[in-house]
PDB file of C-alpha atoms and ligand atoms in Angstrom:
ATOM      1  CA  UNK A   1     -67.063 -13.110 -87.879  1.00 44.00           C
ATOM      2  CA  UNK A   2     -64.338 -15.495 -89.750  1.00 43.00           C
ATOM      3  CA  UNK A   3     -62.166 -15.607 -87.103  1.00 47.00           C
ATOM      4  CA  UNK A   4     -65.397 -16.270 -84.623  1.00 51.00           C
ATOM      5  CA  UNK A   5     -64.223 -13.605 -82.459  1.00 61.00           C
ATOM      6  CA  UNK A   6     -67.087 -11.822 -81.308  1.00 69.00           C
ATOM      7  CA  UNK A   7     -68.064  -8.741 -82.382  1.00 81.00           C
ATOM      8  CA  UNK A   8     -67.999  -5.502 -79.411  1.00 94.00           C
ATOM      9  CA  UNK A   9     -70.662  -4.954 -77.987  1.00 97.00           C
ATOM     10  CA  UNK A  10     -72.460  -1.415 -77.095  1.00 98.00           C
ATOM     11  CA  UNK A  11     -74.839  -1.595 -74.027  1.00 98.00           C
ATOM     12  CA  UNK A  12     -76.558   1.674 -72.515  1.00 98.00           C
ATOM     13  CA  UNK A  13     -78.243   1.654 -69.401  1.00 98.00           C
ATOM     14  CA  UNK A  14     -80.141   4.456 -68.530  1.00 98.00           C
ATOM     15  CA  UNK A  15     -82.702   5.548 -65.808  1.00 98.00           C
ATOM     16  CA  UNK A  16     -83.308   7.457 -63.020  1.00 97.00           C
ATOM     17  CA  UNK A  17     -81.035   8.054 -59.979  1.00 95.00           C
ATOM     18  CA  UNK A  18     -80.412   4.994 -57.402  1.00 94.00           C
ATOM     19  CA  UNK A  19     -82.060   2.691 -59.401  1.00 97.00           C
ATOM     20  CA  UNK A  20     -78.956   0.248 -59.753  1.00 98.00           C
ATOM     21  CA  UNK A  21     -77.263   1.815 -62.891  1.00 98.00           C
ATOM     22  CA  UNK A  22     -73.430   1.981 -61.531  1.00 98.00           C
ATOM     23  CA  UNK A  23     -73.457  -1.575 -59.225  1.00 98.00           C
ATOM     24  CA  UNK A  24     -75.589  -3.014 -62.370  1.00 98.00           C
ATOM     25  CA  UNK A  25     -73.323  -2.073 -65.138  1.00 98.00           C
ATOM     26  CA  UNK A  26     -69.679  -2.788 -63.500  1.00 98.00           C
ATOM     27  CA  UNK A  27     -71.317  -6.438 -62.289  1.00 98.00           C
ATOM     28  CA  UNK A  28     -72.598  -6.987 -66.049  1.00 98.00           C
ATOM     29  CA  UNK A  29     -69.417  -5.355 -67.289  1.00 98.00           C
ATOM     30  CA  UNK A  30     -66.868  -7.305 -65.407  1.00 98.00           C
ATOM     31  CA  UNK A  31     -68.987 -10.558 -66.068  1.00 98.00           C
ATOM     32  CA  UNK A  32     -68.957 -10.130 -70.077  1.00 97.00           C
ATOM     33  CA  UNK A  33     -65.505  -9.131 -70.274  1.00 97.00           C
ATOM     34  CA  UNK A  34     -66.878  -5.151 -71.179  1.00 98.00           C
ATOM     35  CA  UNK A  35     -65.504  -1.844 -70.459  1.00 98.00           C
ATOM     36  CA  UNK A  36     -67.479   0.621 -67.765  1.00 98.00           C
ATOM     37  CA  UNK A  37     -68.160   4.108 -68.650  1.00 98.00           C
ATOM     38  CA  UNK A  38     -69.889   5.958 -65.609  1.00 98.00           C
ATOM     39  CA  UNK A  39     -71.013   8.866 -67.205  1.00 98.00           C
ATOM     40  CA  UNK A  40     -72.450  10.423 -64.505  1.00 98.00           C
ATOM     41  CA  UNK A  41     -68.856  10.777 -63.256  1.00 98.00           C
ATOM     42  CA  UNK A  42     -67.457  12.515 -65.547  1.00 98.00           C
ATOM     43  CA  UNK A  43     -70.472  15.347 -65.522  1.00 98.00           C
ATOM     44  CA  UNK A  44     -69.512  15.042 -61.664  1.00 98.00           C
ATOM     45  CA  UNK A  45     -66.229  15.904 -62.459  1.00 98.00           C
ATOM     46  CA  UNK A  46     -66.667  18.803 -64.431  1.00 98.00           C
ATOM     47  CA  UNK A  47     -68.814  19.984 -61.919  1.00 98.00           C
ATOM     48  CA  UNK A  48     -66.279  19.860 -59.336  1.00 98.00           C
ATOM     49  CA  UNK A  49     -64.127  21.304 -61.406  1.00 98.00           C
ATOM     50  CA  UNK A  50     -66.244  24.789 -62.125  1.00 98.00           C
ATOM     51  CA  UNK A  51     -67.002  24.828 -58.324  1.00 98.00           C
ATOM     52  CA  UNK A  52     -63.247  24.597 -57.666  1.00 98.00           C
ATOM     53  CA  UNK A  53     -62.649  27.173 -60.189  1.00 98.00           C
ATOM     54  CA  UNK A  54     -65.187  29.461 -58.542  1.00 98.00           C
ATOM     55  CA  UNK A  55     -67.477  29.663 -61.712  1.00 98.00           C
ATOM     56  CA  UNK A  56     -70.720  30.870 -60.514  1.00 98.00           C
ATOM     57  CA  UNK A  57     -72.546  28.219 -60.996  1.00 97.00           C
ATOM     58  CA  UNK A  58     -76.048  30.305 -61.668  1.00 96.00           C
ATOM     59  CA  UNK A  59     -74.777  31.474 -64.861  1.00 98.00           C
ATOM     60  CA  UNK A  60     -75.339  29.290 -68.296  1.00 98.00           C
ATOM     61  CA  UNK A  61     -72.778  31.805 -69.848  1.00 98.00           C
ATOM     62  CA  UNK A  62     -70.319  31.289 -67.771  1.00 98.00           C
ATOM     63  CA  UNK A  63     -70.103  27.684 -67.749  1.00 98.00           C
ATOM     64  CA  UNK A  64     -70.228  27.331 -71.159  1.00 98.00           C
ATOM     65  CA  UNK A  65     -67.235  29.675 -71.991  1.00 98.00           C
ATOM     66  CA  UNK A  66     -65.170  27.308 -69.738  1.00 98.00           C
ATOM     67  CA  UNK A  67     -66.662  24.239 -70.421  1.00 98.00           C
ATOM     68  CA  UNK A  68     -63.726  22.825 -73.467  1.00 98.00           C
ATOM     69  CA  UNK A  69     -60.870  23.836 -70.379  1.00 98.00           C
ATOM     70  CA  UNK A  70     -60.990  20.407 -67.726  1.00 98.00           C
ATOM     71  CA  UNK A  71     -59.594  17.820 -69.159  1.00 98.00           C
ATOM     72  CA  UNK A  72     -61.473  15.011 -68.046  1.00 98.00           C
ATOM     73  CA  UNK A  73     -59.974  11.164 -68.574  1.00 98.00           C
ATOM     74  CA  UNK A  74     -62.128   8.291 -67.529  1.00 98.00           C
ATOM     75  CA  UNK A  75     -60.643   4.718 -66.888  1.00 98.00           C
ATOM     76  CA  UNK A  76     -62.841   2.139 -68.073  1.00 98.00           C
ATOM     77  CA  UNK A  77     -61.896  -1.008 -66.064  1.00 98.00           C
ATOM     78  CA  UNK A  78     -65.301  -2.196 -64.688  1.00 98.00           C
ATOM     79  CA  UNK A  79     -62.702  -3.412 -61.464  1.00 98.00           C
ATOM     80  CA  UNK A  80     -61.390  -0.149 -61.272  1.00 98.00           C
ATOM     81  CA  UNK A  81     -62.972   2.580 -62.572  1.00 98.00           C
ATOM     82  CA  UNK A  82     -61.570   6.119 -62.421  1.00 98.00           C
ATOM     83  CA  UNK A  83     -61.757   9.948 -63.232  1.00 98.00           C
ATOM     84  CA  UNK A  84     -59.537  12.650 -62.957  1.00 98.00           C
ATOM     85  CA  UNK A  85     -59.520  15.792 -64.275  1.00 98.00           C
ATOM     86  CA  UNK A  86     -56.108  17.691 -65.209  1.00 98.00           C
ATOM     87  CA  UNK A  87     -54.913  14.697 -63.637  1.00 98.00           C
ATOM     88  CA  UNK A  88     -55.992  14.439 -60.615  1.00 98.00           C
ATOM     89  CA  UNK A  89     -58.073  11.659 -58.701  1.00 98.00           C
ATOM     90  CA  UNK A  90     -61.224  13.243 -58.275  1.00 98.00           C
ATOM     91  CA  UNK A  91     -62.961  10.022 -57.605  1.00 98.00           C
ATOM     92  CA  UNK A  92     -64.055  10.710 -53.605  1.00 98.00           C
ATOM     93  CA  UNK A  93     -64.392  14.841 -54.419  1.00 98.00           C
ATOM     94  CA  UNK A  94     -66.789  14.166 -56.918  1.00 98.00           C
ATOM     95  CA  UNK A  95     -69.498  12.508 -54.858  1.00 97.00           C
ATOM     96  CA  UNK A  96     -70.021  15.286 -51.691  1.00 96.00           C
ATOM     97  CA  UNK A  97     -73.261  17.258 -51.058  1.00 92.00           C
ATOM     98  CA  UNK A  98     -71.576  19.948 -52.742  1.00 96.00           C
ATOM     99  CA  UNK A  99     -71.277  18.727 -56.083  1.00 98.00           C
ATOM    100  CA  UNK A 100     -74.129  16.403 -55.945  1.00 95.00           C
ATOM    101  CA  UNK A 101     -76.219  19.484 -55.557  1.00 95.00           C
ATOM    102  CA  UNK A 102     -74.828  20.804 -58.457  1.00 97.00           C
ATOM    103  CA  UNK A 103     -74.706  18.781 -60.835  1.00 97.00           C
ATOM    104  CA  UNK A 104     -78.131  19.035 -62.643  1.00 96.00           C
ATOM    105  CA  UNK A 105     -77.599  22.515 -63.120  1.00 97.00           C
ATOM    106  CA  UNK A 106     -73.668  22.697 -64.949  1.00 98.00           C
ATOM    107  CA  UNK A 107     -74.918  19.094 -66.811  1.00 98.00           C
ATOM    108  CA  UNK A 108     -77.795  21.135 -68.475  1.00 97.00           C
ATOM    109  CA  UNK A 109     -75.304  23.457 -70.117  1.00 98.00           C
ATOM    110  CA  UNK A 110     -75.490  22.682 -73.679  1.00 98.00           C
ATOM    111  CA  UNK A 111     -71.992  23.552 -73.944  1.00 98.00           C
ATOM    112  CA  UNK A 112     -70.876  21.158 -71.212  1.00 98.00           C
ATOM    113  CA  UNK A 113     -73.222  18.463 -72.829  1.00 98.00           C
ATOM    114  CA  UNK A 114     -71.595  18.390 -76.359  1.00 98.00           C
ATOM    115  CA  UNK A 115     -67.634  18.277 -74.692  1.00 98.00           C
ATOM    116  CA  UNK A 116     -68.975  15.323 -72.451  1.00 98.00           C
ATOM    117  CA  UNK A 117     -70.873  13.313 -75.225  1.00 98.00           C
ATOM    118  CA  UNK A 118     -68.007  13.559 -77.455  1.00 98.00           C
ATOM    119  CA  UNK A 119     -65.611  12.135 -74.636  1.00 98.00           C
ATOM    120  CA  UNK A 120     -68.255   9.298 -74.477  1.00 98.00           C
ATOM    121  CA  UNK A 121     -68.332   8.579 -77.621  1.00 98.00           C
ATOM    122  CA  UNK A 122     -64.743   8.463 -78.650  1.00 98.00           C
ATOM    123  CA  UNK A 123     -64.558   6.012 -75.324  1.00 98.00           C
ATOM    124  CA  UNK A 124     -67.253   3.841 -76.671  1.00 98.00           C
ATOM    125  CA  UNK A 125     -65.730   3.401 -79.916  1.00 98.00           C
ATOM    126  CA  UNK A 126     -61.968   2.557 -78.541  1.00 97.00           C
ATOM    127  CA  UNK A 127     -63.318  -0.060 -76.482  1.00 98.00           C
ATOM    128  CA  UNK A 128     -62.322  -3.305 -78.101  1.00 96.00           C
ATOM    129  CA  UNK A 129     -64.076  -5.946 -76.503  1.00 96.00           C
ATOM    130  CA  UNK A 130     -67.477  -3.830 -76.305  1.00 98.00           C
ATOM    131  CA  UNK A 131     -68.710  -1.388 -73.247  1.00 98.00           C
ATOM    132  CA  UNK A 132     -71.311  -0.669 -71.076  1.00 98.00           C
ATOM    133  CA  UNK A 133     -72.136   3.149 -70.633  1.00 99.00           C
ATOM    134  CA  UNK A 134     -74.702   4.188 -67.804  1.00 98.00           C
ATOM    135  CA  UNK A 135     -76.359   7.297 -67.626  1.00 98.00           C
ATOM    136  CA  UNK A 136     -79.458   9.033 -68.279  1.00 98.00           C
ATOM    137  CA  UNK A 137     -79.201   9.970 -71.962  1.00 98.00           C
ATOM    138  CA  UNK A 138     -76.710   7.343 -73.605  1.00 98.00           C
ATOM    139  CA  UNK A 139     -79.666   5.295 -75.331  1.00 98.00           C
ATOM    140  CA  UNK A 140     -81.119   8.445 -76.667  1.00 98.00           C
ATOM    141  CA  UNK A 141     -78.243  10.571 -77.294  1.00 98.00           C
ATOM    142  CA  UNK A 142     -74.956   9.440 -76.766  1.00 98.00           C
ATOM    143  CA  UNK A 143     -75.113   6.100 -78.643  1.00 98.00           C
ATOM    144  CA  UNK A 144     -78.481   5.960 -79.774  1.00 98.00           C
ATOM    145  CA  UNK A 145     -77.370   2.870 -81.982  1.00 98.00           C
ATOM    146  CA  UNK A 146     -76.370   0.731 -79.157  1.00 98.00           C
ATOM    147  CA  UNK A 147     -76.922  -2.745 -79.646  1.00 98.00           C
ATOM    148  CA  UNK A 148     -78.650  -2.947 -76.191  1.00 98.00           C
ATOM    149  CA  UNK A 149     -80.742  -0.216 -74.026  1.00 98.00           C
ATOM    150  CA  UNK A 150     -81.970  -0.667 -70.935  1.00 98.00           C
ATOM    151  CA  UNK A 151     -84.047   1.444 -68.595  1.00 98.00           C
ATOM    152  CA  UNK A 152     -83.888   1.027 -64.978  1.00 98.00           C
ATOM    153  CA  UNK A 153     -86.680   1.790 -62.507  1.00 98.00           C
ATOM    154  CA  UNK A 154     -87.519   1.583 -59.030  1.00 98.00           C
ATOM    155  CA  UNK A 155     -90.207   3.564 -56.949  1.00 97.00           C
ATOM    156  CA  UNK A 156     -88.547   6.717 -54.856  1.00 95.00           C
ATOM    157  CA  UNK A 157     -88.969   4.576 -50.972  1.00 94.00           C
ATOM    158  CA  UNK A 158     -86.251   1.577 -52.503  1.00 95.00           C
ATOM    159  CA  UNK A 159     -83.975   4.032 -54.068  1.00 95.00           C
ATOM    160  CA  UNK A 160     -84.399   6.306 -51.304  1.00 92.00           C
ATOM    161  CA  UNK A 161     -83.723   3.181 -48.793  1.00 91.00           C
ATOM    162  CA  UNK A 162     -80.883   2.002 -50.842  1.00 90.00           C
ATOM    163  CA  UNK A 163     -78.915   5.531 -50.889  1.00 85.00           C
ATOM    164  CA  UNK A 164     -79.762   5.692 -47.094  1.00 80.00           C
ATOM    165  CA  UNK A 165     -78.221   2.568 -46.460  1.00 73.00           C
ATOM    166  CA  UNK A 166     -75.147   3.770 -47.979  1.00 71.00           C
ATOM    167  CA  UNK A 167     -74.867   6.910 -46.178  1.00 65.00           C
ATOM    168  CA  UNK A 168     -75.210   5.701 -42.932  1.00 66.00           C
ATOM    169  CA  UNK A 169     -77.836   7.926 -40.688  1.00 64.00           C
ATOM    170  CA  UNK A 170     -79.073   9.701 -43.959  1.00 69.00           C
ATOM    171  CA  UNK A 171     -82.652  10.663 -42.993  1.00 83.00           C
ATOM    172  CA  UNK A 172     -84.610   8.563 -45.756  1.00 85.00           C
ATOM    173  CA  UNK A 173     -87.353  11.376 -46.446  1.00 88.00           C
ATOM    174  CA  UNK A 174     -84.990  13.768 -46.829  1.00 89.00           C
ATOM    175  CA  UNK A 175     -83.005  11.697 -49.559  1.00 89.00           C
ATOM    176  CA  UNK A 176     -85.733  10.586 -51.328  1.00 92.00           C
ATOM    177  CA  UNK A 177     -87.050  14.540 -51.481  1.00 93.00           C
ATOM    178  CA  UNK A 178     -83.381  15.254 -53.073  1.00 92.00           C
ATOM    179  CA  UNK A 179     -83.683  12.643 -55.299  1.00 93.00           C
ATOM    180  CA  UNK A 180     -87.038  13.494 -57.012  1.00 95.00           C
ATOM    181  CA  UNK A 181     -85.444  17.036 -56.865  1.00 94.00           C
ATOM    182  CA  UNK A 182     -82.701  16.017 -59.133  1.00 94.00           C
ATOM    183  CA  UNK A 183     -84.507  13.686 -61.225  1.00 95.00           C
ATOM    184  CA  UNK A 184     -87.139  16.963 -61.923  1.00 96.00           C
ATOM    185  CA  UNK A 185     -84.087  18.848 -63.078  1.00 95.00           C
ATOM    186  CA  UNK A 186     -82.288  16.281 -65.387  1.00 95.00           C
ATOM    187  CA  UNK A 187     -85.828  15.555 -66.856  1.00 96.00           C
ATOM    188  CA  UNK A 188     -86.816  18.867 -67.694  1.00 96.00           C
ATOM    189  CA  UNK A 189     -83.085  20.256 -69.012  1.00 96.00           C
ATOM    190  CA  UNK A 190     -83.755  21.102 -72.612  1.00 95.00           C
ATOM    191  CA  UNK A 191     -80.856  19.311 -73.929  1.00 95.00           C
ATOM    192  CA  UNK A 192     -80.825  15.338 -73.998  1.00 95.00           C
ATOM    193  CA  UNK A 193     -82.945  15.094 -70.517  1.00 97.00           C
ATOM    194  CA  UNK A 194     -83.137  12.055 -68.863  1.00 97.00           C
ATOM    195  CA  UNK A 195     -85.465  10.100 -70.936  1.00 97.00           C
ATOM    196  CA  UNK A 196     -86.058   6.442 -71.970  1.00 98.00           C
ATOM    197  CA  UNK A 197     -85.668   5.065 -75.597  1.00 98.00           C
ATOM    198  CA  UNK A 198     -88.438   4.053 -77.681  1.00 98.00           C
ATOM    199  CA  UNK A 199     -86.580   0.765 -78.058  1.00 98.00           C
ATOM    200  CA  UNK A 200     -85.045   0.352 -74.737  1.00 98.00           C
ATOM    201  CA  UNK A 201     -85.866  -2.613 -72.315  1.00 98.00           C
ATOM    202  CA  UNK A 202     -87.467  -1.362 -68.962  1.00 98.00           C
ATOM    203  CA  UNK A 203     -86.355  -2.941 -66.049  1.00 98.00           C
ATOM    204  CA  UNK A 204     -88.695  -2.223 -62.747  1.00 98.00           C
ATOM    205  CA  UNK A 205     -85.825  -3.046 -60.057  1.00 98.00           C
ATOM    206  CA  UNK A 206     -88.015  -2.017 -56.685  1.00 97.00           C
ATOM    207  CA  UNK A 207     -88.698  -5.651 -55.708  1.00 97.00           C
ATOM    208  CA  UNK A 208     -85.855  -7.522 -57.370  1.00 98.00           C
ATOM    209  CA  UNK A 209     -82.116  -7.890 -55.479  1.00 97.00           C
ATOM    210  CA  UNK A 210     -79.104  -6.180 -57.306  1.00 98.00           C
ATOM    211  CA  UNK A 211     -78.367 -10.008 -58.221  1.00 98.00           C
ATOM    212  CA  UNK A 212     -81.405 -10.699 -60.010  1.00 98.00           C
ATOM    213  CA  UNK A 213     -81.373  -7.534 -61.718  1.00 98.00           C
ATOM    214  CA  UNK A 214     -77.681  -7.958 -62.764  1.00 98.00           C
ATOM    215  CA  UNK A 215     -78.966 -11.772 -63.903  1.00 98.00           C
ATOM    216  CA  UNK A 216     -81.478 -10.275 -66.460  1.00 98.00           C
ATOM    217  CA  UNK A 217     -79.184  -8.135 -68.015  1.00 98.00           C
ATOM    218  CA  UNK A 218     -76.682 -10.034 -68.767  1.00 98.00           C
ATOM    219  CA  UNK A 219     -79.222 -12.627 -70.158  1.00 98.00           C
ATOM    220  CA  UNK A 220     -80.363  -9.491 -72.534  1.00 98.00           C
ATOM    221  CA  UNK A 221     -76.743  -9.135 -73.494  1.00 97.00           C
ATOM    222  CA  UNK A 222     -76.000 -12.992 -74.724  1.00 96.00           C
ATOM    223  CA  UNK A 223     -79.925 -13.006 -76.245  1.00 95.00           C
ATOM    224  CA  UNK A 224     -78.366 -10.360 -78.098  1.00 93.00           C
ATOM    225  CA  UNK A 225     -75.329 -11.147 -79.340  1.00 89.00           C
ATOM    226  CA  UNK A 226     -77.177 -14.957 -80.001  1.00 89.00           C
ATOM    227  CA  UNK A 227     -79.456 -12.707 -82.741  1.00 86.00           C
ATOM    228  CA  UNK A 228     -82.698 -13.396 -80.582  1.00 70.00           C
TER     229      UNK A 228
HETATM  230  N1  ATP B   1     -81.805  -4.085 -56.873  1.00 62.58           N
HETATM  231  C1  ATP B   1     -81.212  -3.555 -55.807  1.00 62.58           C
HETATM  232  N2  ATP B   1     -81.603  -3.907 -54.576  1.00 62.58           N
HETATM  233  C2  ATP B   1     -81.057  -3.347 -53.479  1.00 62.58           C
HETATM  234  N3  ATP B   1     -80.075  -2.426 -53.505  1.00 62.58           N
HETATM  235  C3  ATP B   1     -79.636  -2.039 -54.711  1.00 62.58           C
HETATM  236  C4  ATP B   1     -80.179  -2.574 -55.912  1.00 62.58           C
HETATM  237  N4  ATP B   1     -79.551  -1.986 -56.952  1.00 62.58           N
HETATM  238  C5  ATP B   1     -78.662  -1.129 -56.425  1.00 62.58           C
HETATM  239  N5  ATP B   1     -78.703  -1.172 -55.076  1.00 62.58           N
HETATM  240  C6  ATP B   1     -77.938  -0.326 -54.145  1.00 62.58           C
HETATM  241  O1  ATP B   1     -78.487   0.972 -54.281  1.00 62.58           O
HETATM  242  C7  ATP B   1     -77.470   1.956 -54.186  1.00 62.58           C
HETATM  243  C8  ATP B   1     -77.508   2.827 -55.450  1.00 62.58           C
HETATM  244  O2  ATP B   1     -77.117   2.024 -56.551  1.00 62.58           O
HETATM  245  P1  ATP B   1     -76.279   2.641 -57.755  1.00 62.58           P
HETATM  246  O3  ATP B   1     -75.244   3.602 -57.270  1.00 62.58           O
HETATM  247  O4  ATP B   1     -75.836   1.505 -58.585  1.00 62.58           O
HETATM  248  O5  ATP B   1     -77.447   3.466 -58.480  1.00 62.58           O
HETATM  249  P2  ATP B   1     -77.342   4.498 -59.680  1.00 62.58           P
HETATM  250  O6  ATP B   1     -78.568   4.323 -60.496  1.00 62.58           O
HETATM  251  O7  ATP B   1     -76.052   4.352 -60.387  1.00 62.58           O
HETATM  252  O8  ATP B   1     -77.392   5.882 -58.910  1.00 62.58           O
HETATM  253  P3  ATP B   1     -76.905   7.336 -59.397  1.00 62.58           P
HETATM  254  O9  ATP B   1     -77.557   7.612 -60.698  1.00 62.58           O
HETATM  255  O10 ATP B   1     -77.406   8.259 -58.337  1.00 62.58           O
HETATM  256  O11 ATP B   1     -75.406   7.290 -59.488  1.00 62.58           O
HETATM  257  C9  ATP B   1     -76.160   1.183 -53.997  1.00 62.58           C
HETATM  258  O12 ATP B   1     -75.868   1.140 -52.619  1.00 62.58           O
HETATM  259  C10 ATP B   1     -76.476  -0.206 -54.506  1.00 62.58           C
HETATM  260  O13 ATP B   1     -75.707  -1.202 -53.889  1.00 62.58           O
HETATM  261  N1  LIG B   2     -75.603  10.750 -69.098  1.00 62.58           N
HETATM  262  C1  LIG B   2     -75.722  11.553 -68.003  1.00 62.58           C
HETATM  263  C2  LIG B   2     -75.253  11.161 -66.759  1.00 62.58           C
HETATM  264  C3  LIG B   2     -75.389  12.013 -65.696  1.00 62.58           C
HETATM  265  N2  LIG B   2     -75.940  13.220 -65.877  1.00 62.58           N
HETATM  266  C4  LIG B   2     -76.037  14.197 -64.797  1.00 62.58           C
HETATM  267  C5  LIG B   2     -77.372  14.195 -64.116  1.00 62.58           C
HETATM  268  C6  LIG B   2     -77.141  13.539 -62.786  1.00 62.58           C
HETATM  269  O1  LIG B   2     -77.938  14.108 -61.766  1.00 62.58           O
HETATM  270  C7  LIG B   2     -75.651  13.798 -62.550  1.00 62.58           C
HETATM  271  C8  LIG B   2     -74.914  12.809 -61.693  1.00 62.58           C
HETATM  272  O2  LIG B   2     -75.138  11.502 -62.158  1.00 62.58           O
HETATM  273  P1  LIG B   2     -75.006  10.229 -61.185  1.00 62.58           P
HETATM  274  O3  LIG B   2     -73.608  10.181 -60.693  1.00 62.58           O
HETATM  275  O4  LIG B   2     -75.973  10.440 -60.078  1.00 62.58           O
HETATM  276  O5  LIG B   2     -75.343   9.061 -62.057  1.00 62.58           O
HETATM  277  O6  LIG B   2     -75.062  13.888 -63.819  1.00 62.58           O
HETATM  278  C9  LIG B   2     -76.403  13.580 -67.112  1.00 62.58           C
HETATM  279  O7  LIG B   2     -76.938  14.709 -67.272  1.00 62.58           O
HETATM  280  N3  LIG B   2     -76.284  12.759 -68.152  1.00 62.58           N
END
């Protein structure tokens, strides 16, 4: 650019769940000087929102006459990330057992899909300085133009381990059964299932420390905007 002011940058990390996608992108994020766009909040949050409702969550039709009614608003500071929805803080409601077990089937709605990908995209595109969006269909879907995409893996045990970890006393076979569970179900939906791009970077992170895996990206980031 003329003014030598560089130019935003679009990042989408994708992958499976646990494998570093949130505590990866806000690190990157906050490094660069980039937004944060958790998608998987926001699919959280409408999910919270039809179980608060009392939609029955078994019924395709049902969700997707209500899907357009939530209004969801995401804040995109990597330091402090938020959601609400019809303004209010759903950030702690949107991560119990109940919704969690949930949310593969209300995200699979087409309906809910389209409202959610256009919110992500008109947040992508009002981020000045560049974003990075995390979820399991942004390189594919969502902003399959993004100048970077990266694909995080990591066997079931270490993403299993890490989640236990985090929920203290979690029994670890138990989580990692309920996260192959939920990984089946986003990667069979029909519409935009969790998938890798033909032209994303995979990233194995199951021996590598949430430093090292932060490290590479952001190195894929500056090869990037370098031209390499
Ligand atoms: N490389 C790593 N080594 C060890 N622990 C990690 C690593 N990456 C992430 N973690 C830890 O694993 C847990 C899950 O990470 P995180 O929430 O970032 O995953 P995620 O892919 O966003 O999961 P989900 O899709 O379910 O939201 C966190 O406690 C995080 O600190
Ligand atoms: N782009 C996305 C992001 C998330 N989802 C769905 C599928 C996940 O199981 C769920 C919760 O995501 P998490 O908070 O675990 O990252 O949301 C999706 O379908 N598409």
């Amino acid at each position: 650019m003329e003014n030598g002011a560089a130019q935003p940058v679009i990042v989408a990390i994708d992958g499976p769940s646990g494998t570093g996608k949130s505590s990866t992108s806000k690190a990157v994020a906050a490094q660069l000087g980039l937004s944060y766009l958790d998608t998987g909040a926001q699919y959280r949050a409408i999910t919270w929102w039809m179980v608060t409702s009392g939609i029955d969550i078994e019924d395709p039709t049902a969700i997707a006459a209500v899907a357009g009614k939530p209004e969801i608003v995401s804040g995109t500071d990597p330091l402090d990330p938020t959601i609400s929805v019809d303004g209010t803080d759903v950030a702690a409601a949107i991560r119990t057992q109940e919704v969690t077990s949930q949310v593969s089937a209300v995200s699979a709605v087409p309906e809910v899909r389209s409202r959610i990908t256009e919110l992500q995209r008109s947040l992508a595109a009002a981020a000045e300085q560049g974003i990075v969006v995390e979820g399991r269909d942004i390189g594919t879907t969502v902003l399959p133009d993004a100048d970077l995409k990266v694909f995080l893996t990591a066997s079931a045990e270490a993403r299993a381990a890490r989640r236990s970890g985090e929920l203290k006393g979690a029994d670890v076979a138990a989580t990692r059964e309920a996260l192959i569970k939920r990984d089946a179900a986003d990667s069979s939906r029909k519409t935009s299932p969790l998938a890798k791009a033909d032209d994303a970077v995979e990233v194995d992170t199951t021996e590598l420390t949430l430093a090292q895996v932060i490290e590479c990206v952001v190195t894929l980031v500056e090869e990037k905007r370098a031209g390499k």
